[in-house]
mmCIF file of C-alpha atoms in Angstrom:
data_model
loop_
_atom_site.group_PDB
_atom_site.id
_atom_site.type_symbol
_atom_site.label_atom_id
_atom_site.label_comp_id
_atom_site.label_asym_id
_atom_site.label_seq_id
_atom_site.Cartn_x
_atom_site.Cartn_y
_atom_site.Cartn_z
ATOM 1 C CA UNK Q 621 104.667 -40.481 114.267
ATOM 2 C CA UNK Q 622 101.884 -42.960 115.788
ATOM 3 C CA UNK Q 623 103.029 -46.427 117.438
ATOM 4 C CA UNK Q 624 102.441 -49.297 114.926
ATOM 5 C CA UNK Q 625 101.774 -51.952 117.307
ATOM 6 C CA UNK Q 626 98.491 -52.219 118.979
ATOM 7 C CA UNK Q 627 97.789 -50.634 122.413
ATOM 8 C CA UNK Q 628 94.746 -51.826 124.594
ATOM 9 C CA UNK Q 629 92.269 -49.424 124.807
ATOM 10 C CA UNK Q 630 91.659 -50.347 128.635
ATOM 11 C CA UNK Q 631 93.346 -51.876 131.527
ATOM 12 C CA UNK Q 632 94.717 -54.987 129.612
ATOM 13 C CA UNK Q 633 97.836 -56.124 127.894
ATOM 14 C CA UNK Q 634 97.783 -55.973 124.044
ATOM 15 C CA UNK Q 635 100.367 -59.025 124.077
ATOM 16 C CA UNK Q 636 101.927 -61.304 126.485
ATOM 17 C CA UNK Q 637 104.581 -63.802 125.763
ATOM 18 C CA UNK Q 638 104.827 -67.370 127.367
ATOM 19 C CA UNK Q 639 107.986 -69.296 126.671
ATOM 20 C CA UNK Q 640 107.999 -69.214 122.795
ATOM 21 C CA UNK Q 641 104.523 -68.266 122.150
ATOM 22 C CA UNK Q 642 103.101 -64.809 121.557
ATOM 23 C CA UNK Q 643 99.247 -64.333 122.661
ATOM 24 C CA UNK Q 644 97.525 -61.096 121.089
ATOM 25 C CA UNK Q 645 94.561 -59.615 122.613
ATOM 26 C CA UNK Q 646 91.749 -59.195 120.198
ATOM 27 C CA UNK Q 647 92.748 -56.208 118.043
ATOM 28 C CA UNK Q 648 90.156 -53.710 116.775
ATOM 29 C CA UNK Q 649 90.239 -50.599 113.983
ATOM 30 C CA UNK Q 650 90.684 -48.120 116.773
ATOM 31 C CA UNK Q 651 93.536 -45.613 116.606
ATOM 32 C CA UNK Q 652 93.692 -45.001 120.823
ATOM 33 C CA UNK Q 653 96.313 -42.104 120.748
ATOM 34 C CA UNK Q 654 94.236 -40.483 117.994
ATOM 35 C CA UNK Q 655 90.759 -41.082 119.777
ATOM 36 C CA UNK Q 656 89.414 -42.166 116.480
ATOM 37 C CA UNK Q 657 87.504 -45.235 114.799
ATOM 38 C CA UNK Q 658 88.929 -46.480 111.165
ATOM 39 C CA UNK Q 659 85.584 -45.832 109.201
ATOM 40 C CA UNK Q 660 86.819 -46.254 105.866
ATOM 41 C CA UNK Q 661 89.546 -45.856 103.290
ATOM 42 C CA UNK Q 662 90.133 -42.155 104.243
ATOM 43 C CA UNK Q 663 91.345 -43.154 107.485
ATOM 44 C CA UNK Q 664 94.063 -45.333 106.163
ATOM 45 C CA UNK Q 665 97.920 -44.125 105.618
ATOM 46 C CA UNK Q 666 98.756 -42.569 102.213
ATOM 47 C CA UNK Q 667 98.956 -45.113 99.255
ATOM 48 C CA UNK Q 668 96.962 -48.000 101.169
ATOM 49 C CA UNK Q 669 93.645 -47.670 100.109
ATOM 50 C CA UNK Q 670 94.342 -48.127 96.368
ATOM 51 C CA UNK Q 671 96.734 -51.224 97.008
ATOM 52 C CA UNK Q 672 93.829 -52.843 98.968
ATOM 53 C CA UNK Q 673 90.879 -52.171 96.602
ATOM 54 C CA UNK Q 674 89.388 -48.901 96.403
ATOM 55 C CA UNK Q 675 87.792 -48.718 93.317
ATOM 56 C CA UNK Q 676 87.089 -44.810 93.061
ATOM 57 C CA UNK Q 677 83.328 -45.495 92.753
ATOM 58 C CA UNK Q 678 81.654 -44.007 95.793
ATOM 59 C CA UNK Q 679 78.678 -46.462 95.988
ATOM 60 C CA UNK Q 680 81.297 -49.552 95.925
ATOM 61 C CA UNK Q 681 83.999 -47.833 98.136
ATOM 62 C CA UNK Q 682 80.938 -46.904 100.589
ATOM 63 C CA UNK Q 683 79.663 -50.484 100.825
ATOM 64 C CA UNK Q 684 83.191 -52.320 100.886
ATOM 65 C CA UNK Q 685 85.407 -49.291 102.418
ATOM 66 C CA UNK Q 686 84.487 -49.937 106.335
ATOM 67 C CA UNK Q 687 85.343 -53.662 106.394
ATOM 68 C CA UNK Q 688 88.258 -53.737 103.858
ATOM 69 C CA UNK Q 689 90.021 -50.548 106.018
ATOM 70 C CA UNK Q 690 89.233 -52.203 109.242
ATOM 71 C CA UNK Q 691 90.577 -55.437 108.131
ATOM 72 C CA UNK Q 692 94.015 -53.890 106.824
ATOM 73 C CA UNK Q 693 94.142 -51.975 109.966
ATOM 74 C CA UNK Q 694 93.702 -54.957 112.225
ATOM 75 C CA UNK Q 695 96.167 -57.017 110.007
ATOM 76 C CA UNK Q 696 98.504 -54.234 109.845
ATOM 77 C CA UNK Q 697 98.600 -53.989 113.759
ATOM 78 C CA UNK Q 698 98.934 -57.690 114.278
ATOM 79 C CA UNK Q 699 101.886 -57.660 111.940
ATOM 80 C CA UNK Q 700 103.542 -54.543 113.935
ATOM 81 C CA UNK Q 701 102.784 -55.967 117.547
ATOM 82 C CA UNK Q 702 104.364 -59.308 116.402
ATOM 83 C CA UNK Q 703 107.308 -57.642 115.431
ATOM 84 C CA UNK Q 704 107.447 -55.581 118.596
ATOM 85 C CA UNK Q 705 107.195 -59.110 120.171
ATOM 86 C CA UNK Q 706 110.309 -60.274 118.319
ATOM 87 C CA UNK Q 707 108.385 -62.082 115.674
ATOM 88 C CA UNK Q 708 106.666 -61.819 112.160
ATOM 89 C CA UNK Q 709 103.279 -62.760 110.332
ATOM 90 C CA UNK Q 710 104.954 -65.853 109.642
ATOM 91 C CA UNK Q 711 105.109 -66.881 113.222
ATOM 92 C CA UNK Q 712 101.216 -66.775 113.484
ATOM 93 C CA UNK Q 713 99.557 -69.856 113.302
ATOM 94 C CA UNK Q 714 95.969 -69.213 114.709
ATOM 95 C CA UNK Q 715 93.266 -66.630 114.337
ATOM 96 C CA UNK Q 716 90.207 -66.061 116.051
ATOM 97 C CA UNK Q 717 88.188 -63.556 113.655
ATOM 98 C CA UNK Q 718 84.762 -62.056 115.289
ATOM 99 C CA UNK Q 719 82.571 -60.443 113.029
ATOM 100 C CA UNK Q 720 79.599 -58.249 113.473
ATOM 101 C CA UNK Q 721 78.152 -59.556 109.922
ATOM 102 C CA UNK Q 722 79.881 -62.935 108.513
ATOM 103 C CA UNK Q 723 78.734 -61.675 104.984
ATOM 104 C CA UNK Q 724 81.942 -59.216 105.470
ATOM 105 C CA UNK Q 725 84.200 -62.444 105.523
ATOM 106 C CA UNK Q 726 84.872 -62.484 101.788
ATOM 107 C CA UNK Q 727 86.245 -58.965 101.769
ATOM 108 C CA UNK Q 728 88.105 -59.534 104.772
ATOM 109 C CA UNK Q 729 89.918 -62.799 103.317
ATOM 110 C CA UNK Q 730 90.868 -60.605 100.540
ATOM 111 C CA UNK Q 731 93.147 -58.577 102.756
ATOM 112 C CA UNK Q 732 94.103 -61.257 104.673
ATOM 113 C CA UNK Q 733 95.881 -63.045 101.471
ATOM 114 C CA UNK Q 734 97.808 -60.043 101.563
ATOM 115 C CA UNK Q 735 99.339 -60.671 105.179
ATOM 116 C CA UNK Q 736 99.444 -64.362 104.763
ATOM 117 C CA UNK Q 737 100.080 -64.904 100.786
ATOM 118 C CA UNK Q 738 101.008 -68.645 101.436
ATOM 119 C CA UNK Q 739 98.791 -71.059 103.742
ATOM 120 C CA UNK Q 740 96.588 -68.915 106.212
ATOM 121 C CA UNK Q 741 96.912 -69.840 109.965
ATOM 122 C CA UNK Q 742 94.507 -72.413 111.491
ATOM 123 C CA UNK Q 743 90.999 -69.877 112.243
ATOM 124 C CA UNK Q 744 88.031 -69.467 114.011
ATOM 125 C CA UNK Q 745 85.410 -67.343 112.550
ATOM 126 C CA UNK Q 746 82.483 -65.884 114.688
ATOM 127 C CA UNK Q 747 79.463 -63.348 114.178
ATOM 128 C CA UNK Q 748 78.886 -61.636 117.303
ATOM 129 C CA UNK Q 749 75.721 -59.093 118.032
ATOM 130 C CA UNK Q 750 78.344 -56.119 119.392
ATOM 131 C CA UNK Q 751 82.082 -55.053 119.975
ATOM 132 C CA UNK Q 752 83.402 -52.540 122.259
ATOM 133 C CA UNK Q 753 83.716 -49.295 122.096
ATOM 134 C CA UNK Q 754 80.687 -48.505 119.559
ATOM 135 C CA UNK Q 755 78.797 -50.412 116.512
ATOM 136 C CA UNK Q 756 81.263 -48.934 114.137
ATOM 137 C CA UNK Q 757 83.488 -51.816 114.522
ATOM 138 C CA UNK Q 758 82.974 -54.659 112.396
ATOM 139 C CA UNK Q 759 85.786 -56.984 113.339
ATOM 140 C CA UNK Q 760 88.121 -57.895 115.798
ATOM 141 C CA UNK Q 761 90.933 -60.370 115.499
ATOM 142 C CA UNK Q 762 93.182 -62.406 117.961
ATOM 143 C CA UNK Q 763 96.334 -64.037 117.107
ATOM 144 C CA UNK Q 764 98.388 -66.733 118.732
ATOM 145 C CA UNK Q 765 102.123 -67.274 117.365
ATOM 146 C CA UNK Q 766 105.079 -69.450 118.156
ATOM 147 C CA UNK Q 767 108.423 -67.896 117.744
ATOM 148 C CA UNK Q 768 110.631 -70.151 115.425
ATOM 149 C CA UNK Q 769 113.776 -70.142 117.459
ATOM 150 C CA UNK Q 770 113.484 -68.847 121.176
ATOM 151 C CA UNK Q 771 114.404 -65.378 121.203
ATOM 152 C CA UNK Q 772 115.918 -63.894 124.960
ATOM 153 C CA UNK Q 773 113.499 -61.385 126.531
#
């Protein structure tokens, strides 16, 4: 079974802890173990696509699928990484979201509400011209969290 937490694609840490704070590197929709980029609903685990908005209409799913699938994948990796670090999504208080195209934000925001059903974290949203490793990457998200109770390492 693939590791659910984010793994770096190069020589850097996926996350680090400083005191009660957890800092996550930017996470993109790439499964490094499989060497594959999440490009649409078909790349998600069984049952997820229908839960997050797959319509079954090819033209709609071809247009919305890539950003919705990548959004879910990235936020789910943040969730899993937070759990590996000893926290949860409720501990995340800051997100920096990088988009190749800001017009994708509404679809991303719909998915973000699944992971942050209450008040969302404070956010910075930026449009960028490119992201590594290829132009297929539509979004990258980094997160900062504060653990509510100090946990021993």
